[in-house]
mmCIF file of C-alpha atoms in Angstrom:
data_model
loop_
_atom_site.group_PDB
_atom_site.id
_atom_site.type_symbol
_atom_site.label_atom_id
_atom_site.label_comp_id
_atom_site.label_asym_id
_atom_site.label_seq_id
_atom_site.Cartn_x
_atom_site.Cartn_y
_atom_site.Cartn_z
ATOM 1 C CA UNK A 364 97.920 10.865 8.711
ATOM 2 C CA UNK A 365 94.644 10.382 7.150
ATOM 3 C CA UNK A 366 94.150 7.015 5.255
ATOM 4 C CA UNK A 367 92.621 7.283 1.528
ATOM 5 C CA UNK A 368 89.472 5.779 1.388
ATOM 6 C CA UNK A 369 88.764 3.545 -1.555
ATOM 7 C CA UNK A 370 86.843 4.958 -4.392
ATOM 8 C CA UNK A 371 83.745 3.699 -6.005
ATOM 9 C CA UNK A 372 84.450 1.852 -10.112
ATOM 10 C CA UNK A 373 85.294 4.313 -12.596
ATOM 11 C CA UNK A 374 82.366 4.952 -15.202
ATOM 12 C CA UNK A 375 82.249 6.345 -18.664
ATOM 13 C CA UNK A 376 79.233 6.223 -20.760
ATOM 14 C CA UNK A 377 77.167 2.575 -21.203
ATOM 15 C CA UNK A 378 78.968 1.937 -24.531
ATOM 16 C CA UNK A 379 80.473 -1.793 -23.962
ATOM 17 C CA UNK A 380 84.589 -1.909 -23.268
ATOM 18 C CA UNK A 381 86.600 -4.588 -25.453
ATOM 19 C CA UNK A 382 89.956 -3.883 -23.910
ATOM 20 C CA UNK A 383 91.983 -2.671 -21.052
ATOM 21 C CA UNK A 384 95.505 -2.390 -20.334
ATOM 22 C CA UNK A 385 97.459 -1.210 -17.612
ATOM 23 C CA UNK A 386 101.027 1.026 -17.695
ATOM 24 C CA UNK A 387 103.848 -0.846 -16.092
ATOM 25 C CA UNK A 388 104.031 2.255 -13.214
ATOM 26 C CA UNK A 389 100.661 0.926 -12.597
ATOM 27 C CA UNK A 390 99.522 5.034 -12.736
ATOM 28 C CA UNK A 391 97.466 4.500 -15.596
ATOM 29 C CA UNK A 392 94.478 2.624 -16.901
ATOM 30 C CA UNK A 393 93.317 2.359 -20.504
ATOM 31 C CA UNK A 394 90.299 1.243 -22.081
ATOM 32 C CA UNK A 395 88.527 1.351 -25.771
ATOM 33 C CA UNK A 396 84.947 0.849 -26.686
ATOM 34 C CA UNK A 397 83.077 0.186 -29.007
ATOM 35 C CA UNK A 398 82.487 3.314 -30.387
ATOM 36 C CA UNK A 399 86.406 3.816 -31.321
ATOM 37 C CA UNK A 400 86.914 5.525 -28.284
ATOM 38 C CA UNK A 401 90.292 5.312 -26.340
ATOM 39 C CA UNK A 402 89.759 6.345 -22.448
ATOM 40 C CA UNK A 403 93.440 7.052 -20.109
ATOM 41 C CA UNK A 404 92.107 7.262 -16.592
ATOM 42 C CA UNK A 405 94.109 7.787 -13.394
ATOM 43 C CA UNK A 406 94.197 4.587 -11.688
ATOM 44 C CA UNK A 407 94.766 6.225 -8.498
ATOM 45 C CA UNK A 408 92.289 8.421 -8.323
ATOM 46 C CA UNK A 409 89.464 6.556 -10.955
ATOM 47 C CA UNK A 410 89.311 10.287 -12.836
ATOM 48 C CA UNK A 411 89.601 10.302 -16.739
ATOM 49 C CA UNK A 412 92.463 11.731 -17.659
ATOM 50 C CA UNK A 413 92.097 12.024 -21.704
ATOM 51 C CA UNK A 414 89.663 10.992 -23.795
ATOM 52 C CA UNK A 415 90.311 10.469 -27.356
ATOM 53 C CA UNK A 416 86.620 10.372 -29.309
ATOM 54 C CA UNK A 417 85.890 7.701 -31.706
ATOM 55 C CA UNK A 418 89.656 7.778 -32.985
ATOM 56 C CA UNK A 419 88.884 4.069 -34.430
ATOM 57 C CA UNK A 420 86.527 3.797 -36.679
ATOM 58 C CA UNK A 421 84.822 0.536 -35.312
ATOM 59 C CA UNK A 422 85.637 -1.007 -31.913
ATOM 60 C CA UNK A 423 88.816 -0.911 -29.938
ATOM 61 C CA UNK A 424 89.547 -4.849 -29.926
ATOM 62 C CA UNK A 425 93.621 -4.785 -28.377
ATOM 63 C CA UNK A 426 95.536 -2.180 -26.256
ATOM 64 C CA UNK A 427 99.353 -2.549 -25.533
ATOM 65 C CA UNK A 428 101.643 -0.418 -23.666
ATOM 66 C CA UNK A 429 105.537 -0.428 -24.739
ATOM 67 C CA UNK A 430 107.109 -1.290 -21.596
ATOM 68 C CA UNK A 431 109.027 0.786 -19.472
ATOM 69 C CA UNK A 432 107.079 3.583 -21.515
ATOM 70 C CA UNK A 433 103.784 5.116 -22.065
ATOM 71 C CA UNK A 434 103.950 4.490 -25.230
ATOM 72 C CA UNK A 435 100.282 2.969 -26.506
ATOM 73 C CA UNK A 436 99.445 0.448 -29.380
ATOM 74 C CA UNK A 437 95.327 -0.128 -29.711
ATOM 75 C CA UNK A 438 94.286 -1.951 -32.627
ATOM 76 C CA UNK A 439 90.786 -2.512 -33.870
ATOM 77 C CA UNK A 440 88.401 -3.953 -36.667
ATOM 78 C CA UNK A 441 88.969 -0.954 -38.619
ATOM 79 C CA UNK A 442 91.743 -2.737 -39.777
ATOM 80 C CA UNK A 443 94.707 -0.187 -38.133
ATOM 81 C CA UNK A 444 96.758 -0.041 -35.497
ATOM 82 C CA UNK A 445 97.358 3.439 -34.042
ATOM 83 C CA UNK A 446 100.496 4.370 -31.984
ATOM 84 C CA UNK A 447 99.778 7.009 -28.962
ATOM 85 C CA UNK A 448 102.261 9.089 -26.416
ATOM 86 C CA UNK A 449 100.411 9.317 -23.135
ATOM 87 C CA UNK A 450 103.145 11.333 -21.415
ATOM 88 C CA UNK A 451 101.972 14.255 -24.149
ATOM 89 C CA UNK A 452 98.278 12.736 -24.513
ATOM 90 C CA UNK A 453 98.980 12.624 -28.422
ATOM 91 C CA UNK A 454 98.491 10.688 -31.492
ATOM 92 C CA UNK A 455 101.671 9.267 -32.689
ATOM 93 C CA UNK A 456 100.925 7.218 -36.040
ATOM 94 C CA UNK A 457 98.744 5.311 -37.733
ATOM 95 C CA UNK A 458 99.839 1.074 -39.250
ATOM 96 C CA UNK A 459 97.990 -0.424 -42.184
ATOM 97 C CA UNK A 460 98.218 -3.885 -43.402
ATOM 98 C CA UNK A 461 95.765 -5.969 -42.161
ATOM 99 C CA UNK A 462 93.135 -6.064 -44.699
ATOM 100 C CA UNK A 463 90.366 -7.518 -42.520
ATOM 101 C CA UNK A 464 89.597 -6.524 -38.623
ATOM 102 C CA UNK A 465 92.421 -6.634 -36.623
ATOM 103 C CA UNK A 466 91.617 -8.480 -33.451
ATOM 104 C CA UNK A 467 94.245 -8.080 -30.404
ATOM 105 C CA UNK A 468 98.450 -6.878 -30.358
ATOM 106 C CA UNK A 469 100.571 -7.441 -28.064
ATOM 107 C CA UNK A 470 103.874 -5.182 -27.096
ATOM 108 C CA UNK A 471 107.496 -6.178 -24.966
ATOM 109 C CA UNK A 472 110.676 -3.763 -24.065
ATOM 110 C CA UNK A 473 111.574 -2.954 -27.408
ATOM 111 C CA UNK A 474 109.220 -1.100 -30.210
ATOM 112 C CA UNK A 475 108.391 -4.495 -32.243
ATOM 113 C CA UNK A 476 104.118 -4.985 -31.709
ATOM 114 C CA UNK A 477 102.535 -8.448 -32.953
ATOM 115 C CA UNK A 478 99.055 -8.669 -34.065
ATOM 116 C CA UNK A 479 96.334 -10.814 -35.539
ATOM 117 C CA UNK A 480 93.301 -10.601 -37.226
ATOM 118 C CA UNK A 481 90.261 -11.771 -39.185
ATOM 119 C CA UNK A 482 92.466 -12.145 -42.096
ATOM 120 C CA UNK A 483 93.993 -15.238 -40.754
ATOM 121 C CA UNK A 484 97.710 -13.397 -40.210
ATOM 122 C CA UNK A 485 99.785 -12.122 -37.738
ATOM 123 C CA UNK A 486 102.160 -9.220 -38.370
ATOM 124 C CA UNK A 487 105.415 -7.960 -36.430
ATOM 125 C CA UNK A 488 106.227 -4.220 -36.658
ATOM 126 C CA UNK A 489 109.100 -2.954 -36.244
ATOM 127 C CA UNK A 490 107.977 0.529 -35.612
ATOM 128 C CA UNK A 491 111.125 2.522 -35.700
ATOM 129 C CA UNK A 492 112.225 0.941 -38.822
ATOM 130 C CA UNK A 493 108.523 1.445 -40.177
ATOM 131 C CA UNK A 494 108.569 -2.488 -41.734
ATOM 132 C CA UNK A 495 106.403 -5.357 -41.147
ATOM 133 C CA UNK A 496 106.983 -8.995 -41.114
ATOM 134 C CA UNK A 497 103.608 -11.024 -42.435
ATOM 135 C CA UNK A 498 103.346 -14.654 -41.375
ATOM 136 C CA UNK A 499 100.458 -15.984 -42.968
ATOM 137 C CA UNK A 500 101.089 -19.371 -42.848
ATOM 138 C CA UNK A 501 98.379 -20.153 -40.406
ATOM 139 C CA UNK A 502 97.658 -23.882 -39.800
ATOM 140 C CA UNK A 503 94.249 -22.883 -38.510
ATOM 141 C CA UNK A 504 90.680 -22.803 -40.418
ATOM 142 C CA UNK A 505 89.381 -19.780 -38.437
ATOM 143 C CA UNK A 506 90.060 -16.122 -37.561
ATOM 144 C CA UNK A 507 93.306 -15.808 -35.125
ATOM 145 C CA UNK A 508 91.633 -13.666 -31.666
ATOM 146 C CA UNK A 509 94.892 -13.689 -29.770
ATOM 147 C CA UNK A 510 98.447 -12.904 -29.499
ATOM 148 C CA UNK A 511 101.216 -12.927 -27.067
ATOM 149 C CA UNK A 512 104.962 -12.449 -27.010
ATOM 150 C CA UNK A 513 107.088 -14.672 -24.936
ATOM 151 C CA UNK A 514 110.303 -12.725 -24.976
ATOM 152 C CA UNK A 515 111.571 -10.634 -27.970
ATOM 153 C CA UNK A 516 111.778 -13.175 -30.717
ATOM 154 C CA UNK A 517 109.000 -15.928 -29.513
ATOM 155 C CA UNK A 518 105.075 -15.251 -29.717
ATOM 156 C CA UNK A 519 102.082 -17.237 -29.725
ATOM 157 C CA UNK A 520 98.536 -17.202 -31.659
ATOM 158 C CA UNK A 521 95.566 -18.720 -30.789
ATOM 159 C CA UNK A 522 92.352 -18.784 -32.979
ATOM 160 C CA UNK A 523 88.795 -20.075 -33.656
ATOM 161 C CA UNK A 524 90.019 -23.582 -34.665
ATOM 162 C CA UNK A 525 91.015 -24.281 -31.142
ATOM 163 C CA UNK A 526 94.674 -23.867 -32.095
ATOM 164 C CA UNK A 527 97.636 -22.505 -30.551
ATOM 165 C CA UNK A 528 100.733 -21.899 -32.194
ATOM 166 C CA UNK A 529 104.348 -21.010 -31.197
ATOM 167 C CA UNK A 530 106.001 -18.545 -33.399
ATOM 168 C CA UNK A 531 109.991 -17.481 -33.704
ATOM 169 C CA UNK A 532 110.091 -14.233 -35.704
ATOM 170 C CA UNK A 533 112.873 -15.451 -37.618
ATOM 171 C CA UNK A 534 110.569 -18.510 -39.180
ATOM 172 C CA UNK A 535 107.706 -17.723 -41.274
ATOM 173 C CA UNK A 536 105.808 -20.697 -39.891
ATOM 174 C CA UNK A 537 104.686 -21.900 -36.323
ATOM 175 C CA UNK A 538 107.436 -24.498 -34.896
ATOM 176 C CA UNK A 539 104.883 -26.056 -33.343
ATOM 177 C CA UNK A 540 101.232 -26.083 -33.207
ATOM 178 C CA UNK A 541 98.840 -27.683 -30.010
ATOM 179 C CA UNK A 542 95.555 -28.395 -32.211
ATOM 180 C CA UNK A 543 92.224 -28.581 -30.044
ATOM 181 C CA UNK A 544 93.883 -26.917 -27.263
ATOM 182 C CA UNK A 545 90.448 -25.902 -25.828
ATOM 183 C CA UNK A 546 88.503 -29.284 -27.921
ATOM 184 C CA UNK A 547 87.242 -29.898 -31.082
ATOM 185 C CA UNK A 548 83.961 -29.421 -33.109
ATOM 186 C CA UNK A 549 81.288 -30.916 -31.835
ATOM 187 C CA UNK A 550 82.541 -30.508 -28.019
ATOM 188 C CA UNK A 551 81.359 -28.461 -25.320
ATOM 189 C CA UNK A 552 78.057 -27.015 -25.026
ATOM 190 C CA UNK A 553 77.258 -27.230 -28.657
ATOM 191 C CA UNK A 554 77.644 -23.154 -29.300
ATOM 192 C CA UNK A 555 80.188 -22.500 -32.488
ATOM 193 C CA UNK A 556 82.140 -20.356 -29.984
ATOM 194 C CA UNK A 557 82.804 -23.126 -27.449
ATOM 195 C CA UNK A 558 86.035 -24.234 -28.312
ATOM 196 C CA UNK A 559 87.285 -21.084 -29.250
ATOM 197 C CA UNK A 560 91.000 -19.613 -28.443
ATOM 198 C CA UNK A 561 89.731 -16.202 -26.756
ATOM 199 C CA UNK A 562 92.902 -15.224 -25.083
ATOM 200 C CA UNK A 563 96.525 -15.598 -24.383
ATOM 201 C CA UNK A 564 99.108 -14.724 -21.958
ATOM 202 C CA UNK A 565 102.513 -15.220 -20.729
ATOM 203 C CA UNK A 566 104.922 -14.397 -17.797
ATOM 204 C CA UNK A 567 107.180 -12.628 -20.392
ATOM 205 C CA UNK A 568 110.704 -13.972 -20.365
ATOM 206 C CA UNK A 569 110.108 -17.312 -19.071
ATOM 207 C CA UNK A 570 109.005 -20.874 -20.302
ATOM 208 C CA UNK A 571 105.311 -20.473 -19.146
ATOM 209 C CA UNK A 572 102.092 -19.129 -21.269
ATOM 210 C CA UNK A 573 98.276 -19.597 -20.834
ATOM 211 C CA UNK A 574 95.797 -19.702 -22.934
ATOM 212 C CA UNK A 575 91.692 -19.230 -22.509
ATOM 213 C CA UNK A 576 89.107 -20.687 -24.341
ATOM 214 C CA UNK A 577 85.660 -21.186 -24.798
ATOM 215 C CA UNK A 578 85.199 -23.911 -23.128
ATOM 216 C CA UNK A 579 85.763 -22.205 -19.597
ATOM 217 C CA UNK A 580 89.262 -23.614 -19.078
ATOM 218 C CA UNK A 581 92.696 -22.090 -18.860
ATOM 219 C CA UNK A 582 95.383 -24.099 -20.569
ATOM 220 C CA UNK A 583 99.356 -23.802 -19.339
ATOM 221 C CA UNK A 584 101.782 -24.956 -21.160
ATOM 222 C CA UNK A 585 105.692 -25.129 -21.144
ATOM 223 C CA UNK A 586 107.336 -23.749 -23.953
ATOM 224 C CA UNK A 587 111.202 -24.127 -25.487
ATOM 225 C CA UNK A 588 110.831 -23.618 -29.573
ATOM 226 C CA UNK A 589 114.737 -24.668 -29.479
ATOM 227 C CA UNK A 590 113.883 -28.349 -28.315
ATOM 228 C CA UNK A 591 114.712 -30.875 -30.667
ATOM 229 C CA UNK A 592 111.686 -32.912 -29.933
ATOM 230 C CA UNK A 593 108.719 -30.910 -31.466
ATOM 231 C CA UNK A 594 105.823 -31.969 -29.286
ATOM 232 C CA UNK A 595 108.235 -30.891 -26.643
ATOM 233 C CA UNK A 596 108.087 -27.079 -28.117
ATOM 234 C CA UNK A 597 104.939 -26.462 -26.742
ATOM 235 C CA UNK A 598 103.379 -28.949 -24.062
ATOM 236 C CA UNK A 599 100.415 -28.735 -21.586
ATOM 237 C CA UNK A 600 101.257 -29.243 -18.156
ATOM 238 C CA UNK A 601 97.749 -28.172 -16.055
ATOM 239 C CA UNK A 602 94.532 -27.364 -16.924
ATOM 240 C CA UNK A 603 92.477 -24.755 -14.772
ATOM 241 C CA UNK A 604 88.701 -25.049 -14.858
#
């Protein structure tokens, strides 16, 4: 039997990606650009599958699969967050509420998407009840750039402040904030985006998340939001430089 050979990186035009996602059958890749564009490319063989043309109408900051589907979420500074079927290639729907950019979402199992944005708020949807849930009681000073759900009812933020924040979608505030997760003002190498929360990530279902920051580190922490100690909710345990 004749072995595949591996194929050379998949290219689309020069336009600059801001975000990629994978299905969970690991079949398909998606990207979006800056143009609006959404890309679904074949992962196997590196060929674009569908295209779907400046959809957005400014970049493509988030992308989220539904797992177990391939069902899409992107989200983007146009201030929406679009809902696509990939096993028909089709636009689903279309979220408002963020009235600023809307800067990265995050999706589990069921059909409840978190995201953040330049307006200082994160919002749950619950997309097959067509609701929202708004927390907006941010302790930070600066846009929120990242979400991430920990299981179904736990998700964290992390924004330009340097704070990260664990969230229970049944409290309309953080139960616990880490504040200079990735330093303060004035540390680093002086740029304003140096202590920055960039990015976020957890192994869903479990006690551990990461976060990434400006700073060039990668931050794990444990998390338990039911822990009677509150420093306790949320604690560092490495740091990765």
């Amino acid at each position: 039997a004749q072995r595949s050979r591996p194929r050379g990186p998949a290219s689309t035009s020069a336009e600059p990606l801001y975000s990629v996602c994978c299905s969970d059958d690991g079949r398909t890749v998606v990207t979006g650009g800056h143009s609006g564009t959404i890309t679904a490319w074949d992962a196997r063989s590196g060929e674009v599958v569908k295209t779907f043309e400046k959809v957005h109408k400014a970049e493509v900051t988030g992308l989220t699969f539904q797992s177990g589907t391939q069902q899409l979420f992107s989200c983007s500074r146009d201030r929406t967050v679009k809902i696509w079927s990939l096993d028909d290639m089709a636009y689903v729907d279309t979220l408002f509420g963020h009235v600023q950019g809307c800067t990265q979402i995050d999706c589990l199992r069921k059909e409840r998407v978190i995201s953040v944005g330049e307006d200082r708020t994160c919002r749950l949807w619950k997309v097959q009840d067509e609701t929202q849930l708004l927390f907006k009681g941010m302790p930070c000073s600066g846009n929120v750039d990242a979400c991430c759900f920990v299981n179904g009812t736990t998700f964290v933020t992390g924004s330009q402040d340097s704070s990260v924040s664990l969230w229970s979608m049944f409290k309309k505030r953080p139960v616990y904030t880490v504040r200079g997760a990735h330093g303060s003002h004035g540390d680093g190498d002086g740029s304003a985006c140096s202590t920055w929360v960039h990015s976020l990530a957890a192994c869903a279902n479990t006690d551990l998340v990461a976060s990434g920051g400006g700073d060039g580190r990668v931050t794990l922490y444990r998390v338990d939001p039911e822990d009677q100690t509150a420093s306790e909710r949320m604690r560092a345990v490495r740091e990765v430089e």
